[in-house]
Amino acid sequence: MHTQFLVNLKILVVENDILQQDILFDFCESHGAKCYTSKNVTKSVELVEVNQFDVALCDIFLNGDGTGFDLFDQIQILDPDLTTIFVTGQLQDEVTQEIIKKDAYALLRKPFDMTSLGLLLLQAARNTRNNRRNKYIANNLKSKIETIQKDKNRIFINTLLSLSAALEQKDEYTKNHSEKVGDLAGKICWEYTYNKTFIDDVITAGKLHDIGKIGIRDDILLKKGPLTEGEFGVIKTHPENSYRIVKPVDAVGKISEYVLHHHERWDGNGGYPHNLKEKGIPVGARILAVADTFDALTSSRPYRAAKDRDFALQMILDGSGKQFDPEIVEILYKMVRTGKIDSTDWNPIQPLQK
């Protein structure tokens, strides 16, 4: 009657010597372990893919499709927490160097003492389980930290949204502009994709796209006449200012990217701040560019009255392939024409050139 000191352990024995394999199998099973055997790398990999082993006992010199070192590399990919014990009867210098290089857990020389083998199997199994427990704890802690950080970031994002709305209230001409851009961009997004995370990010970016204007002097921001070249240069800093404000609380980075690039041009001619072009511009920013321009055109400004919907849509169409992504322009056009985008402030649609 053997002592069941290996009970509940699942052990993989990789040994091409059938007699040695049988000895190891009988030892493991007789002491309470569940043992699986293999003679080569391919079958061993298949076993590791469908089983969670506590220990792999692996001969270094195998026949056929690779060595024990090759199998070790595969195990590190499939189950990096699994502890491998190498077994060999041929301890050469290059073998020793490779074992050191692999940072192997242990090496057993053939023939070996079975009592020592049993103790080493227990230690290796304990090492595997510690690895898995520590990884679980680390992942669980990471998940909790990420949840806390997301909640914290959302609080800050909401604060920024309130700040952006408050900023626009001091100018009757831009009042609620960012809110409307976010809503319009969201409507376009729903025609473009059903990816809710993307849509939510674009809506948030739309509502924050001008928050960087908080750092621009009122005498420029609220100027009723045309801007000088220097003043316009100051205005052009607002996407980067907005990016710097949003980025610290934008965990993934997409909202801040859309904010940063909403004034790029499809043709790359004069867009800012990085002069990107075509699909080098994040799609969320391309959507914002269309929504921002459409709302700006249909809203009054100190230097002009609001344009009607016909005019605004025609301007967007004229900019297709130049300032704007043609695909996004097409979506806006169809939505306006079918009444999916409407406003009592806009005049009825008349036939447009397209």
mmCIF file of C-alpha atoms in Angstrom:
data_model
loop_
_atom_site.group_PDB
_atom_site.id
_atom_site.type_symbol
_atom_site.label_atom_id
_atom_site.label_comp_id
_atom_site.label_asym_id
_atom_site.label_seq_id
_atom_site.Cartn_x
_atom_site.Cartn_y
_atom_site.Cartn_z
ATOM 1 C CA MET A 1 0.000 0.000 0.000
ATOM 2 C CA HIS A 2 1.595 3.262 -1.183
ATOM 3 C CA THR A 3 1.223 6.568 0.652
ATOM 4 C CA GLN A 4 -1.100 8.832 -1.324
ATOM 5 C CA PHE A 5 1.069 11.941 -1.050
ATOM 6 C CA LEU A 6 0.504 12.969 -4.669
ATOM 7 C CA VAL A 7 -3.284 12.888 -4.441
ATOM 8 C CA ASN A 8 -5.172 15.476 -6.561
ATOM 9 C CA LEU A 9 -2.088 16.217 -8.671
ATOM 10 C CA LYS A 10 -2.217 16.036 -12.455
ATOM 11 C CA ILE A 11 1.209 15.194 -13.883
ATOM 12 C CA LEU A 12 2.465 15.121 -17.458
ATOM 13 C CA VAL A 13 5.316 12.652 -18.128
ATOM 14 C CA VAL A 14 7.155 13.169 -21.414
ATOM 15 C CA GLU A 15 9.571 10.286 -21.950
ATOM 16 C CA ASN A 16 10.436 8.384 -25.140
ATOM 17 C CA ASP A 17 11.900 5.401 -23.272
ATOM 18 C CA ILE A 18 8.834 3.185 -22.800
ATOM 19 C CA LEU A 19 10.285 1.332 -19.804
ATOM 20 C CA GLN A 20 11.189 4.598 -18.053
ATOM 21 C CA GLN A 21 7.800 6.050 -18.967
ATOM 22 C CA ASP A 22 6.029 3.074 -17.386
ATOM 23 C CA ILE A 23 8.096 3.395 -14.207
ATOM 24 C CA LEU A 24 7.236 7.076 -13.841
ATOM 25 C CA PHE A 25 3.575 6.460 -14.673
ATOM 26 C CA ASP A 26 3.259 3.687 -12.075
ATOM 27 C CA PHE A 27 5.017 5.817 -9.451
ATOM 28 C CA CYS A 28 2.729 8.806 -9.959
ATOM 29 C CA GLU A 29 -0.488 6.794 -10.144
ATOM 30 C CA SER A 30 0.370 4.564 -7.180
ATOM 31 C CA HIS A 31 0.868 7.661 -4.999
ATOM 32 C CA GLY A 32 -2.447 9.228 -5.902
ATOM 33 C CA ALA A 33 -1.682 11.408 -8.938
ATOM 34 C CA LYS A 34 -3.446 11.381 -12.294
ATOM 35 C CA CYS A 35 -0.692 10.809 -14.857
ATOM 36 C CA TYR A 36 -0.668 11.476 -18.607
ATOM 37 C CA THR A 37 2.172 10.259 -20.820
ATOM 38 C CA SER A 38 3.687 11.327 -24.124
ATOM 39 C CA LYS A 39 6.760 10.522 -26.194
ATOM 40 C CA ASN A 40 7.047 13.682 -28.288
ATOM 41 C CA VAL A 41 6.442 17.421 -28.456
ATOM 42 C CA THR A 42 3.301 17.346 -30.618
ATOM 43 C CA LYS A 43 1.241 15.071 -28.384
ATOM 44 C CA SER A 44 2.521 16.848 -25.258
ATOM 45 C CA VAL A 45 1.360 20.202 -26.618
ATOM 46 C CA GLU A 46 -2.054 18.717 -27.366
ATOM 47 C CA LEU A 47 -2.304 17.448 -23.784
ATOM 48 C CA VAL A 48 -1.277 20.813 -22.304
ATOM 49 C CA GLU A 49 -3.889 22.569 -24.452
ATOM 50 C CA VAL A 50 -6.757 20.563 -22.941
ATOM 51 C CA ASN A 51 -5.495 19.879 -19.388
ATOM 52 C CA GLN A 52 -4.316 21.997 -16.500
ATOM 53 C CA PHE A 53 -1.314 20.091 -15.174
ATOM 54 C CA ASP A 54 0.398 20.662 -11.861
ATOM 55 C CA VAL A 55 3.794 19.417 -13.052
ATOM 56 C CA ALA A 56 5.465 18.487 -16.340
ATOM 57 C CA LEU A 57 8.239 15.890 -16.031
ATOM 58 C CA CYS A 58 10.120 16.119 -19.315
ATOM 59 C CA ASP A 59 13.085 14.252 -20.791
ATOM 60 C CA ILE A 60 15.425 16.580 -22.651
ATOM 61 C CA PHE A 61 16.266 14.199 -25.488
ATOM 62 C CA LEU A 62 13.127 13.135 -27.359
ATOM 63 C CA ASN A 63 12.713 11.385 -30.691
ATOM 64 C CA GLY A 64 11.048 12.916 -33.693
ATOM 65 C CA ASP A 65 9.677 16.434 -33.564
ATOM 66 C CA GLY A 66 11.846 18.333 -31.083
ATOM 67 C CA THR A 67 13.595 18.327 -27.729
ATOM 68 C CA GLY A 68 12.405 18.872 -24.213
ATOM 69 C CA PHE A 69 13.632 22.438 -24.554
ATOM 70 C CA ASP A 70 11.346 22.938 -27.565
ATOM 71 C CA LEU A 71 8.428 21.612 -25.516
ATOM 72 C CA PHE A 72 9.356 23.914 -22.626
ATOM 73 C CA ASP A 73 9.112 26.918 -24.976
ATOM 74 C CA GLN A 74 5.642 25.786 -26.085
ATOM 75 C CA ILE A 75 4.522 25.294 -22.491
ATOM 76 C CA GLN A 76 5.667 28.826 -21.637
ATOM 77 C CA ILE A 77 3.232 30.089 -24.278
ATOM 78 C CA LEU A 78 0.304 27.773 -23.447
ATOM 79 C CA ASP A 79 0.595 27.655 -19.662
ATOM 80 C CA PRO A 80 3.439 29.846 -18.351
ATOM 81 C CA ASP A 81 2.539 29.009 -14.725
ATOM 82 C CA LEU A 82 3.142 25.278 -15.209
ATOM 83 C CA THR A 83 6.362 24.082 -13.529
ATOM 84 C CA THR A 84 8.600 21.851 -15.654
ATOM 85 C CA ILE A 85 11.182 19.423 -14.284
ATOM 86 C CA PHE A 86 13.775 18.319 -16.826
ATOM 87 C CA VAL A 87 15.063 14.741 -16.815
ATOM 88 C CA THR A 88 18.229 13.502 -18.570
ATOM 89 C CA GLY A 89 20.853 10.834 -18.496
ATOM 90 C CA GLN A 90 23.255 12.828 -20.681
ATOM 91 C CA LEU A 91 24.421 15.938 -18.877
ATOM 92 C CA GLN A 92 26.577 17.750 -21.428
ATOM 93 C CA ASP A 93 27.946 21.283 -21.148
ATOM 94 C CA GLU A 94 25.572 22.644 -23.775
ATOM 95 C CA VAL A 95 22.641 21.018 -21.951
ATOM 96 C CA THR A 96 23.647 22.660 -18.676
ATOM 97 C CA GLN A 97 23.985 26.039 -20.380
ATOM 98 C CA GLU A 98 20.548 25.697 -21.979
ATOM 99 C CA ILE A 99 18.946 24.747 -18.657
ATOM 100 C CA ILE A 100 20.445 27.856 -17.076
ATOM 101 C CA LYS A 101 19.286 29.948 -20.030
ATOM 102 C CA LYS A 102 15.723 28.598 -19.730
ATOM 103 C CA ASP A 103 15.737 29.305 -15.999
ATOM 104 C CA ALA A 104 14.351 25.795 -15.464
ATOM 105 C CA TYR A 105 12.837 24.889 -12.114
ATOM 106 C CA ALA A 106 14.878 21.671 -11.629
ATOM 107 C CA LEU A 107 16.902 18.939 -13.346
ATOM 108 C CA LEU A 108 16.878 15.244 -12.425
ATOM 109 C CA ARG A 109 19.732 12.965 -13.488
ATOM 110 C CA LYS A 110 18.927 9.390 -14.529
ATOM 111 C CA PRO A 111 18.848 7.069 -12.697
ATOM 112 C CA PHE A 112 17.251 8.986 -9.863
ATOM 113 C CA ASP A 113 16.029 8.203 -6.376
ATOM 114 C CA MET A 114 12.254 7.805 -6.329
ATOM 115 C CA THR A 115 11.889 9.399 -2.894
ATOM 116 C CA SER A 116 13.702 12.496 -4.149
ATOM 117 C CA LEU A 117 11.457 12.450 -7.211
ATOM 118 C CA GLY A 118 8.328 12.422 -5.054
ATOM 119 C CA LEU A 119 9.491 15.348 -2.942
ATOM 120 C CA LEU A 120 10.449 17.329 -6.039
ATOM 121 C CA LEU A 121 7.060 16.670 -7.624
ATOM 122 C CA LEU A 122 5.346 18.002 -4.502
ATOM 123 C CA GLN A 123 7.511 21.138 -4.475
ATOM 124 C CA ALA A 124 6.986 21.723 -8.196
ATOM 125 C CA ALA A 125 3.213 21.323 -7.853
ATOM 126 C CA ARG A 126 3.214 23.792 -4.975
ATOM 127 C CA ASN A 127 5.197 26.206 -7.156
ATOM 128 C CA THR A 128 2.647 25.875 -9.979
ATOM 129 C CA ARG A 129 -0.283 26.498 -7.673
ATOM 130 C CA ASN A 130 1.444 29.483 -6.074
ATOM 131 C CA ASN A 131 2.067 30.903 -9.551
ATOM 132 C CA ARG A 132 -1.592 30.532 -10.464
ATOM 133 C CA ARG A 133 -2.850 31.909 -7.152
ATOM 134 C CA ASN A 134 -0.554 34.933 -7.378
ATOM 135 C CA LYS A 135 -1.636 35.600 -10.963
ATOM 136 C CA TYR A 136 -5.297 35.358 -9.962
ATOM 137 C CA ILE A 137 -4.759 37.772 -7.079
ATOM 138 C CA ALA A 138 -2.804 40.155 -9.326
ATOM 139 C CA ASN A 139 -5.441 40.054 -12.080
ATOM 140 C CA ASN A 140 -8.260 40.486 -9.585
ATOM 141 C CA LEU A 141 -6.487 43.437 -7.991
ATOM 142 C CA LYS A 142 -5.760 44.916 -11.417
ATOM 143 C CA SER A 143 -9.418 44.596 -12.366
ATOM 144 C CA LYS A 144 -10.518 46.359 -9.182
ATOM 145 C CA ILE A 145 -7.973 49.131 -9.704
ATOM 146 C CA GLU A 146 -9.122 49.582 -13.320
ATOM 147 C CA THR A 147 -12.750 49.784 -12.181
ATOM 148 C CA ILE A 148 -11.895 52.396 -9.559
ATOM 149 C CA GLN A 149 -9.824 54.339 -12.113
ATOM 150 C CA LYS A 150 -12.646 54.230 -14.675
ATOM 151 C CA ASP A 151 -15.112 55.528 -12.094
ATOM 152 C CA LYS A 152 -12.655 58.233 -11.104
ATOM 153 C CA ASN A 153 -12.048 59.181 -14.741
ATOM 154 C CA ARG A 154 -15.779 59.307 -15.425
ATOM 155 C CA ILE A 155 -16.214 61.732 -12.527
ATOM 156 C CA PHE A 156 -13.513 63.966 -13.995
ATOM 157 C CA ILE A 157 -14.988 63.647 -17.508
ATOM 158 C CA ASN A 158 -18.372 64.739 -16.142
ATOM 159 C CA THR A 159 -16.672 67.674 -14.447
ATOM 160 C CA LEU A 160 -15.046 68.639 -17.756
ATOM 161 C CA LEU A 161 -18.407 68.363 -19.525
ATOM 162 C CA SER A 162 -19.929 70.753 -16.997
ATOM 163 C CA LEU A 163 -16.960 73.089 -17.385
ATOM 164 C CA SER A 164 -17.246 73.026 -21.177
ATOM 165 C CA ALA A 165 -20.963 73.814 -21.000
ATOM 166 C CA ALA A 166 -20.307 76.665 -18.562
ATOM 167 C CA LEU A 167 -17.586 78.061 -20.826
ATOM 168 C CA GLU A 168 -19.995 78.311 -23.753
ATOM 169 C CA GLN A 169 -22.731 79.986 -21.717
ATOM 170 C CA LYS A 170 -20.759 83.231 -21.560
ATOM 171 C CA ASP A 171 -21.060 83.609 -25.329
ATOM 172 C CA GLU A 172 -24.592 83.697 -26.703
ATOM 173 C CA TYR A 173 -23.299 82.700 -30.123
ATOM 174 C CA THR A 174 -21.629 79.458 -29.040
ATOM 175 C CA LYS A 175 -24.099 78.538 -26.290
ATOM 176 C CA ASN A 176 -24.732 74.768 -26.342
ATOM 177 C CA HIS A 177 -22.558 74.362 -29.452
ATOM 178 C CA SER A 178 -20.500 71.472 -28.039
ATOM 179 C CA GLU A 179 -23.621 69.739 -26.722
ATOM 180 C CA LYS A 180 -25.192 69.907 -30.177
ATOM 181 C CA VAL A 181 -21.988 68.743 -31.884
ATOM 182 C CA GLY A 182 -21.842 65.736 -29.566
ATOM 183 C CA ASP A 183 -25.477 64.862 -30.235
ATOM 184 C CA LEU A 184 -25.139 65.272 -33.996
ATOM 185 C CA ALA A 185 -21.889 63.266 -34.060
ATOM 186 C CA GLY A 186 -23.648 60.514 -32.106
ATOM 187 C CA LYS A 187 -26.441 60.334 -34.672
ATOM 188 C CA ILE A 188 -23.903 60.052 -37.485
ATOM 189 C CA CYS A 189 -22.058 57.359 -35.534
ATOM 190 C CA TRP A 190 -25.158 55.198 -35.244
ATOM 191 C CA GLU A 191 -25.384 55.158 -39.050
ATOM 192 C CA TYR A 192 -21.680 54.352 -39.296
ATOM 193 C CA THR A 193 -21.351 51.558 -36.704
ATOM 194 C CA TYR A 194 -23.090 49.774 -33.833
ATOM 195 C CA ASN A 195 -19.969 49.871 -31.639
ATOM 196 C CA LYS A 196 -21.387 51.517 -28.518
ATOM 197 C CA THR A 197 -17.997 52.208 -26.941
ATOM 198 C CA PHE A 198 -16.892 54.061 -30.077
ATOM 199 C CA ILE A 199 -20.174 55.981 -30.247
ATOM 200 C CA ASP A 200 -20.005 56.997 -26.586
ATOM 201 C CA ASP A 201 -16.398 58.161 -27.035
ATOM 202 C CA VAL A 202 -17.274 60.273 -30.080
ATOM 203 C CA ILE A 203 -20.251 61.854 -28.299
ATOM 204 C CA THR A 204 -18.074 62.719 -25.307
ATOM 205 C CA ALA A 205 -15.338 64.058 -27.593
ATOM 206 C CA GLY A 206 -17.919 66.206 -29.364
ATOM 207 C CA LYS A 207 -19.011 67.734 -26.089
ATOM 208 C CA LEU A 208 -15.379 68.404 -25.110
ATOM 209 C CA HIS A 209 -13.859 69.314 -28.471
ATOM 210 C CA ASP A 210 -13.663 73.045 -27.712
ATOM 211 C CA ILE A 211 -12.810 72.904 -24.012
ATOM 212 C CA GLY A 212 -9.277 74.046 -24.855
ATOM 213 C CA LYS A 213 -10.714 77.464 -25.678
ATOM 214 C CA ILE A 214 -10.852 78.052 -21.945
ATOM 215 C CA GLY A 215 -7.213 79.123 -22.230
ATOM 216 C CA ILE A 216 -7.848 81.651 -25.001
ATOM 217 C CA ARG A 217 -8.344 85.343 -24.141
ATOM 218 C CA ASP A 218 -11.913 86.657 -24.353
ATOM 219 C CA ASP A 219 -10.888 89.565 -26.597
ATOM 220 C CA ILE A 220 -9.966 86.965 -29.238
ATOM 221 C CA LEU A 221 -12.587 84.360 -28.447
ATOM 222 C CA LEU A 222 -15.491 86.829 -28.402
ATOM 223 C CA LYS A 223 -14.220 89.197 -31.083
ATOM 224 C CA LYS A 224 -17.066 90.423 -33.280
ATOM 225 C CA GLY A 225 -14.935 91.297 -36.292
ATOM 226 C CA PRO A 226 -12.617 89.199 -38.479
ATOM 227 C CA LEU A 227 -9.607 87.669 -36.745
ATOM 228 C CA THR A 228 -6.089 88.699 -37.658
ATOM 229 C CA GLU A 229 -3.620 86.024 -38.744
ATOM 230 C CA GLY A 230 -2.028 86.103 -35.310
ATOM 231 C CA GLU A 231 -5.382 85.826 -33.541
ATOM 232 C CA PHE A 232 -6.392 82.910 -35.726
ATOM 233 C CA GLY A 233 -3.076 81.269 -34.843
ATOM 234 C CA VAL A 234 -4.091 81.510 -31.190
ATOM 235 C CA ILE A 235 -7.508 80.001 -31.959
ATOM 236 C CA LYS A 236 -5.779 77.103 -33.740
ATOM 237 C CA THR A 237 -4.133 76.078 -30.469
ATOM 238 C CA HIS A 238 -7.424 74.972 -28.959
ATOM 239 C CA PRO A 239 -7.360 71.321 -30.194
ATOM 240 C CA GLU A 240 -3.997 70.757 -28.503
ATOM 241 C CA ASN A 241 -5.186 72.601 -25.404
ATOM 242 C CA SER A 242 -8.284 70.409 -25.345
ATOM 243 C CA TYR A 243 -6.139 67.298 -25.752
ATOM 244 C CA ARG A 244 -3.941 68.236 -22.801
ATOM 245 C CA ILE A 245 -6.999 68.776 -20.618
ATOM 246 C CA VAL A 246 -8.776 65.537 -21.601
ATOM 247 C CA LYS A 247 -5.840 63.119 -21.961
ATOM 248 C CA PRO A 248 -5.070 62.625 -18.228
ATOM 249 C CA VAL A 249 -8.569 61.256 -17.602
ATOM 250 C CA ASP A 250 -8.940 59.423 -20.908
ATOM 251 C CA ALA A 251 -7.822 55.895 -20.020
ATOM 252 C CA VAL A 252 -7.940 54.447 -23.538
ATOM 253 C CA GLY A 253 -6.873 57.584 -25.385
ATOM 254 C CA LYS A 254 -9.600 57.630 -28.041
ATOM 255 C CA ILE A 255 -11.600 60.608 -26.740
ATOM 256 C CA SER A 256 -8.502 62.785 -26.535
ATOM 257 C CA GLU A 257 -7.402 61.692 -30.031
ATOM 258 C CA TYR A 258 -10.752 62.672 -31.542
ATOM 259 C CA VAL A 259 -10.593 66.038 -29.756
ATOM 260 C CA LEU A 260 -7.041 66.627 -30.952
ATOM 261 C CA HIS A 261 -7.708 65.963 -34.635
ATOM 262 C CA HIS A 262 -11.188 67.386 -35.292
ATOM 263 C CA HIS A 263 -9.711 70.230 -37.411
ATOM 264 C CA GLU A 264 -7.613 68.026 -39.698
ATOM 265 C CA ARG A 265 -8.589 68.010 -43.391
ATOM 266 C CA TRP A 266 -9.283 64.949 -45.537
ATOM 267 C CA ASP A 267 -6.974 66.238 -48.291
ATOM 268 C CA GLY A 268 -4.253 67.207 -45.791
ATOM 269 C CA ASN A 269 -4.260 70.769 -47.098
ATOM 270 C CA GLY A 270 -4.076 73.180 -44.165
ATOM 271 C CA GLY A 271 -5.564 70.965 -41.460
ATOM 272 C CA TYR A 272 -4.226 71.290 -37.948
ATOM 273 C CA PRO A 273 -2.554 70.603 -35.603
ATOM 274 C CA HIS A 274 -0.668 67.727 -37.325
ATOM 275 C CA ASN A 275 -1.694 68.090 -40.973
ATOM 276 C CA LEU A 276 -2.992 64.513 -41.157
ATOM 277 C CA LYS A 277 -4.905 63.336 -44.204
ATOM 278 C CA GLU A 278 -7.517 60.796 -45.257
ATOM 279 C CA LYS A 279 -7.638 57.659 -43.075
ATOM 280 C CA GLY A 280 -4.618 58.825 -41.137
ATOM 281 C CA ILE A 281 -7.177 60.969 -39.311
ATOM 282 C CA PRO A 282 -9.023 58.961 -36.611
ATOM 283 C CA VAL A 283 -12.535 58.217 -37.823
ATOM 284 C CA GLY A 284 -14.038 59.745 -34.688
ATOM 285 C CA ALA A 285 -12.302 63.025 -35.525
ATOM 286 C CA ARG A 286 -13.572 62.842 -39.120
ATOM 287 C CA ILE A 287 -17.116 62.534 -37.812
ATOM 288 C CA LEU A 288 -16.606 65.454 -35.430
ATOM 289 C CA ALA A 289 -15.258 67.620 -38.269
ATOM 290 C CA VAL A 290 -18.513 67.226 -40.200
ATOM 291 C CA ALA A 291 -20.767 67.653 -37.154
ATOM 292 C CA ASP A 292 -18.811 70.676 -35.905
ATOM 293 C CA THR A 293 -18.950 72.460 -39.261
ATOM 294 C CA PHE A 294 -22.626 71.688 -39.846
ATOM 295 C CA ASP A 295 -23.654 73.062 -36.456
ATOM 296 C CA ALA A 296 -21.363 76.083 -36.783
ATOM 297 C CA LEU A 297 -22.861 76.990 -40.164
ATOM 298 C CA THR A 298 -26.430 76.716 -38.904
ATOM 299 C CA SER A 299 -25.714 78.832 -35.811
ATOM 300 C CA SER A 300 -25.362 82.599 -35.618
ATOM 301 C CA ARG A 301 -21.934 84.117 -35.071
ATOM 302 C CA PRO A 302 -20.921 87.720 -34.212
ATOM 303 C CA TYR A 303 -19.781 88.299 -37.789
ATOM 304 C CA ARG A 304 -22.702 86.590 -39.642
ATOM 305 C CA ALA A 305 -26.224 85.261 -39.300
ATOM 306 C CA ALA A 306 -26.979 81.545 -39.163
ATOM 307 C CA LYS A 307 -27.131 79.793 -42.532
ATOM 308 C CA ASP A 308 -30.144 77.691 -43.402
ATOM 309 C CA ARG A 309 -29.978 73.929 -43.685
ATOM 310 C CA ASP A 310 -29.799 73.978 -47.475
ATOM 311 C CA PHE A 311 -26.750 76.210 -47.475
ATOM 312 C CA ALA A 312 -24.993 74.303 -44.686
ATOM 313 C CA LEU A 313 -25.547 70.951 -46.357
ATOM 314 C CA GLN A 314 -24.363 72.280 -49.701
ATOM 315 C CA MET A 315 -21.173 73.612 -48.068
ATOM 316 C CA ILE A 316 -20.532 70.196 -46.538
ATOM 317 C CA LEU A 317 -21.115 68.531 -49.921
ATOM 318 C CA ASP A 318 -18.735 70.986 -51.596
ATOM 319 C CA GLY A 319 -16.086 70.054 -49.030
ATOM 320 C CA SER A 320 -16.456 66.307 -49.583
ATOM 321 C CA GLY A 321 -13.082 64.803 -50.477
ATOM 322 C CA LYS A 322 -11.393 68.093 -49.612
ATOM 323 C CA GLN A 323 -12.108 69.102 -46.055
ATOM 324 C CA PHE A 324 -14.282 66.138 -45.150
ATOM 325 C CA ASP A 325 -14.335 62.348 -45.424
ATOM 326 C CA PRO A 326 -16.698 61.571 -48.363
ATOM 327 C CA GLU A 327 -18.196 58.583 -46.519
ATOM 328 C CA ILE A 328 -19.173 60.710 -43.508
ATOM 329 C CA VAL A 329 -20.561 63.444 -45.777
ATOM 330 C CA GLU A 330 -22.707 60.838 -47.534
ATOM 331 C CA ILE A 331 -24.085 59.665 -44.197
ATOM 332 C CA LEU A 332 -24.953 63.224 -43.122
ATOM 333 C CA TYR A 333 -26.560 63.975 -46.496
ATOM 334 C CA LYS A 334 -28.807 60.903 -46.350
ATOM 335 C CA MET A 335 -29.762 61.569 -42.724
ATOM 336 C CA VAL A 336 -30.761 65.161 -43.404
ATOM 337 C CA ARG A 337 -32.640 64.248 -46.572
ATOM 338 C CA THR A 338 -34.591 61.482 -44.807
ATOM 339 C CA GLY A 339 -35.383 63.596 -41.746
ATOM 340 C CA LYS A 340 -33.186 61.660 -39.306
ATOM 341 C CA ILE A 341 -31.463 64.954 -38.592
ATOM 342 C CA ASP A 342 -33.889 67.838 -38.278
ATOM 343 C CA SER A 343 -34.382 71.116 -36.389
ATOM 344 C CA THR A 344 -37.116 73.710 -36.224
ATOM 345 C CA ASP A 345 -34.351 76.329 -36.580
ATOM 346 C CA TRP A 346 -33.537 75.147 -40.088
ATOM 347 C CA ASN A 347 -35.484 76.062 -43.170
ATOM 348 C CA PRO A 348 -37.174 73.331 -45.223
ATOM 349 C CA ILE A 349 -34.936 71.430 -47.593
ATOM 350 C CA GLN A 350 -34.891 72.360 -51.234
ATOM 351 C CA PRO A 351 -33.270 70.328 -54.057
ATOM 352 C CA LEU A 352 -29.482 70.493 -53.733
ATOM 353 C CA GLN A 353 -26.648 70.006 -56.149
ATOM 354 C CA LYS A 354 -24.826 66.802 -55.354
#
